[in-house]
Tab-separated table of C-alpha atoms and ligand atoms in Angstrom:
chain	number	residue	atom	x	y	z
A	137	MET	CA	0.165	0.119	-0.105
A	138	ASN	CA	2.740	2.134	1.009
A	139	LYS	CA	4.638	1.637	-2.028
A	140	ASN	CA	2.002	1.924	-4.322
A	141	SER	CA	1.355	5.311	-2.906
A	142	SER	CA	4.615	6.728	-3.172
A	143	ASN	CA	4.837	5.162	-6.909
A	144	ILE	CA	1.338	7.021	-7.654
A	145	MET	CA	2.906	10.176	-6.039
A	146	ALA	CA	5.987	9.813	-8.310
A	147	LEU	CA	4.091	9.782	-11.202
A	148	ALA	CA	2.006	12.571	-9.924
A	149	PRO	CA	4.138	15.254	-9.010
A	150	ASN	CA	3.249	18.805	-7.696
A	151	THR	CA	3.233	20.526	-10.763
A	152	PRO	CA	3.151	24.432	-10.387
A	153	ASN	CA	2.229	26.601	-13.478
A	154	LYS	CA	5.985	28.511	-13.194
A	155	ARG	CA	8.372	26.860	-12.063
A	156	GLU	CA	11.317	28.619	-9.823
A	157	THR	CA	15.010	28.766	-11.024
A	158	VAL	CA	17.104	26.007	-9.435
A	159	CYS	CA	20.492	26.541	-9.032
A	160	ILE	CA	23.403	24.166	-8.870
A	161	PHE	CA	27.057	24.978	-7.416
A	162	GLY	CA	29.582	23.224	-9.174
A	163	THR	CA	29.702	21.926	-13.105
A	164	GLY	CA	30.943	18.550	-12.163
A	165	ASP	CA	29.533	15.036	-13.471
A	166	PHE	CA	26.831	14.955	-10.969
A	167	GLY	CA	25.713	18.550	-11.047
A	168	ARG	CA	25.486	18.706	-14.858
A	169	ALA	CA	23.750	15.261	-14.904
A	170	LEU	CA	21.017	16.756	-12.582
A	171	GLY	CA	20.907	20.074	-13.964
A	172	HIS	CA	20.044	18.367	-17.248
A	173	LYS	CA	17.280	16.329	-15.674
A	174	ILE	CA	16.216	19.419	-13.960
A	175	ILE	CA	15.671	21.630	-16.982
A	176	GLN	CA	13.915	18.576	-18.901
A	177	SER	CA	11.514	18.777	-15.878
A	178	GLY	CA	10.766	22.142	-16.760
A	179	TYR	CA	12.901	24.173	-14.371
A	180	PRO	CA	15.092	27.137	-15.110
A	181	VAL	CA	18.777	26.001	-14.195
A	182	VAL	CA	21.716	28.436	-13.363
A	183	PHE	CA	25.217	26.979	-12.353
A	184	GLY	CA	27.373	28.461	-9.858
A	185	SER	CA	30.677	27.447	-10.618
A	186	ARG	CA	34.734	28.791	-10.239
A	187	SER	CA	34.851	29.652	-13.824
A	188	THR	CA	31.830	31.305	-15.773
A	189	GLN	CA	33.269	30.041	-19.265
A	190	THR	CA	30.376	27.751	-20.246
A	191	SER	CA	31.487	24.583	-22.287
A	192	SER	CA	29.765	21.702	-24.700
A	193	LEU	CA	28.953	19.466	-21.650
A	194	ILE	CA	27.240	21.751	-19.731
A	195	PRO	CA	23.107	21.916	-20.480
A	196	LYS	CA	22.781	24.463	-23.304
A	197	ASP	CA	19.938	25.935	-21.445
A	198	ALA	CA	21.550	26.660	-18.607
A	199	GLU	CA	23.252	29.640	-17.431
A	200	VAL	CA	26.826	29.566	-15.972
A	201	LEU	CA	27.738	32.326	-13.415
A	202	SER	CA	30.109	33.081	-10.188
A	203	HIS	CA	28.842	31.525	-6.951
A	204	ALA	CA	27.301	34.774	-5.849
A	205	GLU	CA	25.430	35.528	-8.983
A	206	ALA	CA	24.165	32.525	-9.443
A	207	ALA	CA	22.862	32.366	-5.928
A	208	GLN	CA	21.358	35.463	-5.828
A	209	LYS	CA	18.853	34.056	-8.847
A	210	ALA	CA	17.583	30.967	-6.857
A	211	ALA	CA	15.811	30.306	-3.629
A	212	ILE	CA	17.264	26.855	-4.013
A	213	ILE	CA	21.115	25.884	-4.170
A	214	ILE	CA	22.286	22.433	-5.019
A	215	ILE	CA	25.662	21.721	-3.597
A	216	ALA	CA	27.123	19.320	-6.206
A	217	ILE	CA	30.504	19.494	-4.636
A	218	GLN	CA	33.070	17.393	-2.464
A	219	ARG	CA	32.415	18.183	1.213
A	220	GLN	CA	36.518	18.973	1.469
A	221	HIS	CA	35.614	22.086	-0.894
A	222	TYR	CA	32.640	23.428	1.557
A	223	ASN	CA	34.927	25.957	2.874
A	224	PHE	CA	34.720	28.178	-0.206
A	225	LEU	CA	30.904	28.882	1.219
A	226	THR	CA	31.713	30.689	4.167
A	227	PRO	CA	32.284	34.491	2.389
A	228	LEU	CA	28.942	33.461	0.695
A	229	ALA	CA	27.230	33.129	4.026
A	230	GLU	CA	25.276	36.533	3.781
A	231	ILE	CA	23.788	35.883	0.338
A	232	LEU	CA	23.200	32.329	0.847
A	233	HIS	CA	21.197	33.517	4.375
A	234	GLY	CA	17.449	32.296	4.144
A	235	LYS	CA	18.159	29.905	0.862
A	236	VAL	CA	17.761	26.197	0.927
A	237	LEU	CA	20.963	24.341	0.318
A	238	VAL	CA	20.725	20.806	-0.999
A	239	ASP	CA	23.381	18.859	0.341
A	240	VAL	CA	23.979	15.729	-2.066
A	241	SER	CA	27.202	14.763	-1.266
A	242	ASN	CA	28.426	11.334	-0.319
A	243	ASN	CA	32.170	10.136	1.627
A	244	LEU	CA	34.262	7.398	0.558
A	245	LYS	CA	34.096	5.706	3.984
A	246	ILE	CA	31.127	4.773	6.328
A	247	ASN	CA	31.331	7.595	9.311
A	248	GLN	CA	34.186	9.409	7.833
A	249	TYR	CA	33.819	12.161	9.832
A	250	PRO	CA	32.220	12.709	13.008
A	251	GLU	CA	29.328	14.584	11.943
A	252	SER	CA	27.176	14.058	8.489
A	253	ASN	CA	28.483	16.379	5.487
A	254	ALA	CA	24.557	18.121	5.559
A	255	GLU	CA	25.008	18.948	9.650
A	256	TYR	CA	28.550	20.397	8.184
A	257	LEU	CA	27.410	22.404	5.720
A	258	ALA	CA	24.419	24.022	8.162
A	259	GLN	CA	27.222	24.570	10.785
A	260	LEU	CA	29.149	26.537	8.145
A	261	VAL	CA	26.251	28.512	6.711
A	262	PRO	CA	24.084	28.772	9.732
A	263	GLY	CA	21.514	31.014	8.282
A	264	ALA	CA	20.536	28.745	5.368
A	265	LYS	CA	18.038	25.929	5.270
A	266	VAL	CA	19.965	22.617	4.835
A	267	VAL	CA	18.398	19.353	3.238
A	268	LYS	CA	20.080	16.397	2.583
A	269	ALA	CA	18.922	14.576	-0.836
A	270	PHE	CA	19.889	12.883	-3.887
A	271	ASN	CA	22.919	10.980	-2.833
A	272	THR	CA	21.621	7.792	-3.615
A	273	VAL	CA	21.238	8.613	-7.224
A	274	SER	CA	24.347	8.439	-9.850
A	275	ALA	CA	25.289	10.892	-12.405
A	276	TRP	CA	25.408	7.876	-14.640
A	277	ALA	CA	21.800	6.618	-13.809
A	278	LEU	CA	20.214	10.440	-14.179
A	279	GLN	CA	22.025	10.900	-17.712
A	280	SER	CA	21.229	7.175	-19.074
A	281	GLY	CA	17.680	7.602	-17.413
A	282	THR	CA	18.323	3.818	-15.934
A	283	LEU	CA	16.927	4.841	-12.779
A	284	ASP	CA	14.939	1.435	-11.967
A	285	ALA	CA	17.120	0.668	-9.323
A	286	SER	CA	17.636	3.971	-7.745
A	287	ARG	CA	14.358	5.567	-8.162
A	288	GLN	CA	14.168	6.617	-4.425
A	289	VAL	CA	15.786	9.715	-3.041
A	290	PHE	CA	15.847	10.061	0.710
A	291	VAL	CA	15.120	13.162	1.943
A	292	CYS	CA	15.991	14.848	5.217
A	293	GLY	CA	16.202	18.293	6.870
A	294	ASP	CA	15.031	20.476	9.672
A	295	ASP	CA	13.151	23.208	7.737
A	296	MET	CA	9.422	21.364	6.733
A	297	GLY	CA	9.203	24.308	3.718
A	298	ALA	CA	12.561	23.815	2.652
A	299	LYS	CA	12.297	19.720	2.550
A	300	GLN	CA	9.192	20.541	0.595
A	301	MET	CA	10.610	22.163	-1.633
A	302	VAL	CA	13.014	19.663	-2.412
A	303	ILE	CA	10.210	16.940	-2.413
A	304	ASP	CA	8.539	18.852	-5.062
A	305	ILE	CA	11.793	18.826	-7.450
A	306	VAL	CA	12.198	14.906	-6.735
A	307	ARG	CA	9.111	14.314	-7.766
A	308	ALA	CA	9.363	16.372	-10.618
A	309	LEU	CA	12.117	14.438	-11.903
A	310	GLY	CA	9.806	11.466	-11.799
A	311	LEU	CA	11.780	10.231	-8.920
A	312	THR	CA	10.061	8.901	-5.442
A	313	PRO	CA	10.980	10.928	-2.430
A	314	LEU	CA	11.139	9.360	0.637
A	315	ASP	CA	11.050	11.706	3.931
A	316	GLN	CA	13.452	10.329	6.587
A	317	GLY	CA	12.824	12.946	8.951
A	318	SER	CA	15.180	15.999	10.638
A	319	LEU	CA	19.005	16.431	9.255
A	320	SER	CA	19.931	14.137	11.902
A	321	ALA	CA	19.190	11.159	9.713
A	322	ALA	CA	21.594	12.262	6.959
A	323	GLN	CA	24.364	10.398	8.266
A	324	GLU	CA	22.519	7.340	7.932
A	325	ILE	CA	21.268	8.771	4.374
A	326	GLU	CA	24.952	9.308	3.492
A	327	ASN	CA	26.019	5.876	4.839
A	328	TYR	CA	23.679	3.920	2.386
A	329	PRO	CA	25.223	4.285	-0.694
A	330	LEU	CA	28.510	2.600	1.086
A	331	GLN	CA	26.691	-0.551	2.232
A	332	LEU	CA	27.412	-3.563	-0.103
A	333	PHE	CA	24.063	-5.593	-0.436
A	334	PRO	CA	23.413	-5.450	3.322
A	335	MET	CA	20.391	-7.227	3.460
A	336	TRP	CA	22.121	-10.014	1.744
A	337	LYS	CA	25.213	-10.363	3.982
A	338	PHE	CA	23.600	-12.532	6.716
A	339	PRO	CA	21.871	-14.763	4.068
A	340	ILE	CA	24.976	-15.136	2.304
A	341	LEU	CA	27.391	-15.511	5.264
A	342	LEU	CA	25.113	-18.085	6.683
A	343	SER	CA	24.627	-20.154	3.483
A	344	LEU	CA	28.690	-20.009	2.999
A	345	GLY	CA	28.868	-21.473	6.529
A	346	LEU	CA	26.384	-24.276	6.519
A	347	THR	CA	27.392	-25.392	2.601
A	348	THR	CA	31.007	-25.401	4.085
A	349	PHE	CA	30.049	-27.783	6.999
A	350	PHE	CA	27.626	-30.200	4.981
A	351	PHE	CA	30.288	-30.449	2.227
A	352	PHE	CA	32.940	-31.957	4.943
A	353	TYR	CA	30.542	-33.710	6.403
A	354	CYS	CA	28.992	-35.584	3.249
A	355	LEU	CA	32.973	-35.904	2.130
A	356	THR	CA	33.381	-37.738	5.490
A	357	ARG	CA	30.273	-39.969	5.074
A	358	ASP	CA	30.404	-40.728	1.421
A	359	VAL	CA	33.801	-40.411	0.589
A	360	ILE	CA	36.540	-40.718	3.272
A	361	TYR	CA	34.643	-43.485	5.166
A	362	PRO	CA	33.783	-46.233	2.009
A	363	SER	CA	37.506	-45.365	0.919
A	364	VAL	CA	38.789	-46.342	4.555
A	365	TYR	CA	36.495	-49.174	5.458
A	366	GLU	CA	35.458	-50.839	1.703
A	367	ASN	CA	38.456	-49.334	0.143
A	368	LYS	CA	36.333	-47.751	-2.729
A	369	ASP	CA	36.674	-44.746	-4.440
A	370	PHE	CA	33.860	-42.594	-4.245
A	371	SER	CA	35.467	-39.010	-5.116
A	372	PHE	CA	33.660	-38.653	-8.350
A	373	PHE	CA	30.587	-38.006	-5.777
A	374	ILE	CA	32.107	-34.472	-5.499
A	375	ALA	CA	30.781	-33.561	-8.462
A	376	ILE	CA	27.072	-34.428	-8.570
A	377	SER	CA	26.406	-36.778	-5.580
A	378	ILE	CA	27.197	-34.719	-2.801
A	379	PRO	CA	26.037	-30.856	-4.187
A	380	ASN	CA	22.886	-32.447	-4.884
A	381	ARG	CA	22.605	-33.694	-1.007
A	382	ILE	CA	23.636	-30.186	0.192
A	383	CYS	CA	21.166	-28.056	-2.084
A	384	PRO	CA	18.128	-29.636	-0.694
A	385	ILE	CA	19.434	-29.603	3.094
A	386	MET	CA	20.153	-25.925	2.342
A	387	ALA	CA	16.916	-24.891	0.760
A	388	LEU	CA	15.187	-26.440	3.486
A	389	ILE	CA	17.025	-25.594	6.410
A	390	LEU	CA	17.076	-21.999	5.191
A	391	LEU	CA	13.353	-22.082	4.043
A	392	ALA	CA	12.741	-22.883	8.072
A	393	LEU	CA	14.943	-20.061	8.988
A	394	VAL	CA	12.416	-17.472	6.983
A	395	TYR	CA	9.602	-18.454	9.261
A	396	LEU	CA	11.627	-19.039	12.661
A	397	PRO	CA	12.148	-15.333	13.250
A	398	GLY	CA	8.182	-14.980	13.356
A	399	VAL	CA	7.659	-17.689	15.596
A	400	LEU	CA	9.969	-16.359	18.106
A	401	ALA	CA	8.669	-13.211	17.890
A	402	ALA	CA	5.267	-14.652	18.866
A	403	ILE	CA	6.688	-16.456	21.792
A	404	ILE	CA	8.610	-13.081	22.931
A	405	GLN	CA	4.972	-11.221	22.579
A	406	LEU	CA	3.467	-13.839	24.484
A	407	TYR	CA	6.016	-14.002	27.314
A	408	ARG	CA	6.133	-10.128	27.323
A	409	GLY	CA	2.253	-9.484	26.961
A	410	THR	CA	2.824	-6.463	24.549
A	411	LYS	CA	4.009	-5.963	20.887
A	412	TYR	CA	5.099	-2.245	22.412
A	413	ARG	CA	8.458	-3.636	23.613
A	414	ARG	CA	11.289	-3.535	21.033
A	415	PHE	CA	12.477	-6.967	19.866
A	416	PRO	CA	16.500	-7.776	20.546
A	417	VAL	CA	18.313	-6.164	17.616
A	418	TRP	CA	19.413	-9.750	16.520
A	419	LEU	CA	15.741	-10.569	15.915
A	420	ASP	CA	15.181	-7.401	14.362
A	421	LYS	CA	17.998	-7.889	11.801
A	422	TRP	CA	16.779	-11.363	10.994
A	423	MET	CA	13.419	-10.504	10.189
A	424	LEU	CA	14.601	-7.827	8.134
A	425	CYS	CA	16.733	-10.338	5.783
A	426	ARG	CA	13.564	-13.079	5.863
A	427	LYS	CA	13.067	-12.498	1.975
A	428	GLN	CA	17.044	-12.733	1.022
A	429	LEU	CA	17.196	-15.688	3.321
A	430	GLY	CA	13.843	-16.878	1.212
A	431	LEU	CA	15.448	-16.164	-2.184
A	432	VAL	CA	18.952	-18.260	-1.475
A	433	ALA	CA	16.669	-20.821	-0.391
A	434	LEU	CA	14.824	-21.155	-3.721
A	435	ALA	CA	18.510	-20.725	-5.449
A	436	PHE	CA	19.411	-24.059	-3.550
A	437	ALA	CA	15.922	-25.773	-4.569
A	438	SER	CA	16.257	-24.981	-8.193
A	439	LEU	CA	20.147	-26.212	-8.479
A	440	HIS	CA	18.812	-29.645	-6.897
A	441	VAL	CA	16.173	-29.969	-9.147
A	442	LEU	CA	18.735	-29.321	-12.053
A	443	TYR	CA	21.258	-31.675	-10.195
A	444	THR	CA	18.185	-34.183	-10.213
A	445	LEU	CA	17.148	-33.997	-13.565
A	446	VAL	CA	20.616	-35.597	-14.932
A	447	ILE	CA	20.799	-38.354	-12.400
A	448	PRO	CA	19.863	-40.789	-15.059
A	449	ILE	CA	22.358	-40.040	-17.700
A	450	ARG	CA	25.042	-40.439	-14.896
A	451	SER	CA	27.813	-43.262	-15.492
A	452	PHE	CA	27.674	-44.718	-12.235
A	453	VAL	CA	23.779	-44.711	-11.944
A	454	ARG	CA	23.508	-46.327	-15.245
A	455	TRP	CA	26.336	-48.865	-14.300
A	456	ARG	CA	24.489	-49.836	-11.044
A	457	ILE	CA	21.450	-50.324	-12.878
A	458	SER	CA	22.938	-52.568	-15.229
A	459	SER	CA	25.010	-54.583	-12.790
A	460	GLN	CA	21.754	-55.298	-10.995
A	461	ILE	CA	19.913	-56.425	-13.967
A	462	VAL	CA	23.043	-58.719	-14.770
A	463	SER	CA	23.043	-60.131	-11.326
A	464	GLN	CA	19.217	-61.058	-11.477
A	465	ALA	CA	19.911	-62.761	-14.899
A	466	LEU	CA	22.830	-64.450	-13.574
A	467	ASN	CA	20.896	-65.932	-10.653
A	468	ASN	CA	18.189	-66.545	-12.710
A	469	LYS	CA	15.823	-64.861	-10.425
A	470	THR	CA	13.863	-61.440	-11.032
A	471	GLU	CA	12.939	-59.150	-7.696
A	472	PRO	CA	9.133	-58.717	-7.706
A	473	LEU	CA	8.095	-55.377	-7.405
A	474	ASN	CA	8.027	-53.742	-3.885
A	475	THR	CA	4.678	-51.604	-3.956
A	476	THR	CA	5.497	-50.147	-0.699
A	477	ASN	CA	9.081	-48.957	-1.987
A	478	ALA	CA	7.027	-47.702	-5.125
A	479	TRP	CA	4.732	-45.726	-3.126
A	480	LEU	CA	7.310	-44.259	-0.935
A	481	SER	CA	9.310	-43.141	-4.210
A	482	ASP	CA	6.433	-41.826	-5.887
A	483	SER	CA	5.180	-39.994	-2.707
A	484	TYR	CA	8.710	-38.479	-2.408
A	485	LEU	CA	8.781	-37.089	-5.748
A	486	ALA	CA	5.286	-35.844	-5.709
A	487	LEU	CA	5.711	-33.960	-2.494
A	488	GLY	CA	9.240	-32.590	-4.090
A	489	ILE	CA	7.342	-31.429	-6.942
A	490	LEU	CA	4.453	-29.799	-5.304
A	491	GLY	CA	7.007	-28.128	-2.920
A	492	PHE	CA	9.296	-26.842	-5.565
A	493	PHE	CA	6.080	-25.437	-7.306
A	494	LEU	CA	4.979	-23.439	-4.217
A	495	PHE	CA	8.649	-22.149	-3.632
A	496	VAL	CA	8.626	-20.879	-7.107
A	497	LEU	CA	5.183	-19.103	-6.537
A	498	LEU	CA	6.819	-17.886	-3.030
A	499	GLY	CA	9.661	-16.343	-4.946
A	500	ILE	CA	7.735	-14.872	-7.872
A	501	THR	CA	5.003	-13.161	-5.613
A	502	SER	CA	8.413	-11.567	-3.681
A	503	LEU	CA	9.613	-9.639	-6.604
A	504	PRO	CA	8.496	-5.814	-6.159
A	505	SER	CA	6.391	-5.478	-9.719
A	506	VAL	CA	4.445	-8.579	-8.400
A	507	SER	CA	4.162	-7.564	-4.743
A	508	ASN	CA	2.981	-4.195	-5.809
A	509	ASN	CA	-0.182	-5.730	-7.303
A	510	VAL	CA	-1.614	-7.677	-4.614
A	511	ASN	CA	-2.862	-6.139	-1.702
A	512	TRP	CA	-1.819	-6.391	1.817
A	513	ARG	CA	-3.856	-9.371	2.990
A	514	GLU	CA	-3.240	-11.113	-0.261
A	515	PHE	CA	0.723	-10.561	0.147
A	516	ARG	CA	0.353	-12.353	3.625
A	517	PHE	CA	-1.654	-14.983	2.545
A	518	VAL	CA	0.709	-16.024	0.034
A	519	GLN	CA	3.810	-15.550	2.113
A	520	SER	CA	2.747	-17.038	5.240
A	521	LYS	CA	0.063	-19.800	4.873
A	522	LEU	CA	1.665	-20.979	1.203
A	523	GLY	CA	5.330	-20.447	2.827
A	524	TYR	CA	3.855	-22.668	5.544
A	525	LEU	CA	2.588	-25.047	3.175
A	526	THR	CA	5.937	-25.214	1.301
A	527	LEU	CA	7.715	-25.706	4.273
A	528	ILE	CA	5.452	-28.792	5.342
A	529	LEU	CA	5.644	-30.377	1.428
A	530	CYS	CA	9.582	-30.000	1.873
A	531	THR	CA	9.923	-31.368	4.793
A	532	ALA	CA	7.126	-34.114	4.310
A	533	HIS	CA	9.524	-35.015	0.890
A	534	THR	CA	12.741	-35.202	2.937
A	535	LEU	CA	10.716	-37.478	5.604
A	536	VAL	CA	9.624	-40.141	3.218
A	537	TYR	CA	13.143	-39.772	1.465
A	538	GLY	CA	14.220	-41.089	4.773
A	539	GLY	CA	11.537	-43.718	4.879
A	540	ASN	CA	12.292	-46.552	7.212
A	541	ARG	CA	16.158	-45.899	6.856
A	542	PHE	CA	16.037	-43.313	10.176
A	543	LEU	CA	16.319	-45.840	12.563
A	544	SER	CA	18.759	-48.382	10.574
A	545	PRO	CA	22.201	-48.952	11.984
A	546	SER	CA	23.334	-49.200	8.144
A	547	SER	CA	22.690	-45.378	7.583
A	548	TYR	CA	24.903	-44.447	10.527
A	549	ARG	CA	28.516	-44.329	9.514
A	550	TRP	CA	31.068	-43.164	12.629
A	551	TYR	CA	28.044	-42.576	14.366
A	552	LEU	CA	27.061	-39.600	11.831
A	553	PRO	CA	23.682	-39.845	10.690
A	554	ASN	CA	22.725	-38.965	6.918
A	555	ALA	CA	22.971	-35.297	6.289
A	556	TYR	CA	19.303	-35.167	5.368
A	557	MET	CA	18.562	-35.868	9.076
A	558	LEU	CA	20.250	-32.952	10.496
A	559	SER	CA	18.303	-30.822	8.082
A	560	LEU	CA	15.052	-31.881	9.630
A	561	ILE	CA	16.190	-30.410	12.826
A	562	VAL	CA	15.125	-26.637	12.524
A	563	PRO	CA	11.895	-27.434	10.361
A	564	CYS	CA	10.483	-30.125	12.431
A	565	ILE	CA	10.967	-28.276	15.891
A	566	LEU	CA	9.327	-25.101	13.856
A	567	LEU	CA	6.412	-26.486	12.818
A	568	VAL	CA	5.822	-28.491	16.096
A	569	VAL	CA	6.094	-24.668	17.736
A	570	LYS	CA	3.890	-23.438	15.172
A	571	PHE	CA	1.412	-26.035	15.468
A	572	VAL	CA	1.520	-25.619	19.292
A	573	LEU	CA	0.956	-21.510	18.563
A	574	VAL	CA	-2.458	-22.123	16.827
A	575	PHE	CA	-4.213	-23.634	19.631
A	576	PRO	CA	-6.894	-21.057	20.608
A	577	CYS	CA	-5.485	-20.650	24.329
A	578	LEU	CA	-2.361	-19.335	22.667
A	579	ASP	CA	-3.561	-18.013	19.312
A	580	LYS	CA	-6.397	-15.883	20.975
A	581	PRO	CA	-3.848	-13.772	23.273
A	582	LEU	CA	-1.427	-13.419	20.504
A	583	THR	CA	-4.028	-12.029	18.149
A	584	ARG	CA	-5.186	-9.772	20.821
A	585	ILE	CA	-1.651	-8.741	21.731
A	586	ARG	CA	-1.290	-7.768	17.925
A	587	GLN	CA	-4.180	-5.701	17.912
A	588	GLY	CA	-2.903	-3.604	20.727
A	589	TRP	CA	-3.710	-4.984	24.029
A	590	GLU	CA	-1.497	-5.245	27.067
A	591	ARG	CA	-0.935	-7.426	29.814
A	592	ASN	CA	0.789	-5.045	32.366
A	593	PRO	CA	0.764	-2.065	30.358
A	594	GLN	CA	2.898	-0.202	32.651
A	595	TYR	CA	6.095	-2.202	32.103
A	596	SER	CA	6.023	-1.482	27.951
A	597	GLU	CA	8.360	1.133	26.797
B	256	NAP	P1	33.649	16.646	-9.814
B	256	NAP	O1	32.853	15.764	-11.005
B	256	NAP	O2	34.370	16.425	-9.399
B	256	NAP	O3	32.960	18.121	-9.692
B	256	NAP	C1	32.956	18.611	-8.336
B	256	NAP	C2	32.341	19.708	-9.149
B	256	NAP	O4	33.083	20.411	-7.870
B	256	NAP	C3	34.259	20.304	-9.746
B	256	NAP	O5	33.599	20.361	-11.227
B	256	NAP	C4	33.967	22.043	-9.359
B	256	NAP	O6	32.952	22.553	-10.020
B	256	NAP	C5	33.426	21.884	-8.125
B	256	NAP	N1	34.478	22.400	-7.003
B	256	NAP	C6	36.162	21.467	-7.113
B	256	NAP	N2	36.982	21.845	-6.352
B	256	NAP	C7	36.491	23.016	-5.749
B	256	NAP	C8	36.460	24.028	-5.040
B	256	NAP	N3	38.018	23.962	-4.074
B	256	NAP	N4	35.753	25.117	-4.691
B	256	NAP	C9	34.759	24.858	-5.334
B	256	NAP	N5	34.176	24.326	-6.073
B	256	NAP	C10	35.091	23.473	-6.354
B	256	NAP	O7	32.367	15.324	-8.404
B	256	NAP	P2	30.692	15.122	-9.075
B	256	NAP	O8	31.093	13.469	-9.112
B	256	NAP	O9	29.824	15.608	-9.421
B	256	NAP	O10	30.064	14.731	-7.291
B	256	NAP	C11	29.863	16.354	-6.877
B	256	NAP	C12	28.854	16.003	-5.721
B	256	NAP	O11	28.103	14.783	-5.699
B	256	NAP	C13	30.237	15.115	-4.688
B	256	NAP	O12	29.712	15.427	-3.316
B	256	NAP	C14	29.652	13.650	-4.743
B	256	NAP	O13	29.530	12.961	-3.390
B	256	NAP	C15	27.950	13.966	-5.058
B	256	NAP	N6	27.359	12.764	-5.943
B	256	NAP	C16	28.103	12.461	-6.820
B	256	NAP	C17	27.378	11.602	-7.456
B	256	NAP	C18	27.948	10.900	-9.002
B	256	NAP	O14	27.573	9.809	-9.506
B	256	NAP	N7	29.208	11.339	-9.363
B	256	NAP	C19	26.327	10.868	-7.076
B	256	NAP	C20	25.411	11.081	-5.809
B	256	NAP	C21	26.415	12.220	-5.152
B	256	NAP	P3	33.120	24.165	-10.897
B	256	NAP	O15	34.498	23.470	-11.584
B	256	NAP	O16	32.248	24.257	-11.640
B	256	NAP	O17	33.663	24.888	-9.733
């Protein structure tokens, strides 16, 4: 809903009849690209520069004047200059008094300076109204028009009128302004473009860690053990068999980890009797990267499907089938069809197919272009109800795969159980706890808490 409305706002900018002149200090890459875009949106643009000579790179409808002359022509001045050169603004303080100064600057490192660049600018020119904006948009994207990934412009500032003027320009450019509050939010906004896939860090590190663990676990059980005890060389398992064990394990564990924080949050809320106290930071962070965890899980599930498809053409598999046929022929004994095994095998495959289908559906509905077209209830239905159904199907797929081998001593090597058994721990615990939470004696108070009811209001923060 939120996203939809902001998109609509972006498409329907506040269009005053006559647009006010915008001044840009600095004729560098960003200043020129932003100037070009602002002119296209119908605003007159004047550049303030150290050199008033115009060049072919500067948008042809723009004037280039000295800083002082340019500043006098506009109420709003965009400072497209690096922070380390800001001190040239001090002598201009009188001319800049009462003007709106837009700080677009970025740093090279996170928290490079004690205060944000925008706050530093406000200290240098105390009479001006400083607004932070545009730093998350690149000059290249502005110039090439490829703004798909960076349509959002974070805006913050202490003066509401000044912020509104900047928001109007942002909308006029076809971008989506996101008001982040007062100028104290500037440091966070400046750090934002310096972060590298912040939401992906935990899912990727976790996947790498677990994949490494399960690789060595399977290597020990499936390659080293037969080599030591049976003198068999199964090292070629590293190419397909072991990855095809790891991928479904990872898909199942990560899918369970998508839903585990929700259950933990429910338990915490039930225990505290309120929803108005903050969750621990680790849980907050975990909740924020659930979509990424789900997408990594889907990637593992897709790999499992691909690895499974090539099983019939593997040399080892063809050798095993033909040697079984030859041994039956030599012994003149045909093995009768075991219908129990046939049922188990078909059920296992059917559960896997259905589970993967729903997994893909979950992935598709998490795409912004799709999720923007469903309402909040529909999105929750797909991501929660369908998500749990996917988890149930995938867990059942693994349980049926195990079949009657769970308790068989031959499936333990060096006391190590099959790796798929380990993958069942988190999903099974999660599904049991979720099942318990559905009981009315817990579900009813939880629903009330989520609607705002508090057991001990005086204890909430
Ligand atoms: P740039 O190409 O190096 O241009 C900076 C401009 O600052 C120069 O062209 C110059 O303009 C002016 N300048 C340089 N030294 C100065 C001094 N001592 N005194 C006064 N003015 C001076 O840099 P840019 O890429 O355009 O970046 C400008 C600002 O935008 C930076 O703060 C940057 O963090 C921010 N930004 C850039 C991008 C991007 O994609 N490039 C994206 C977001 C934000 P004149 O020669 O006209 O005086």
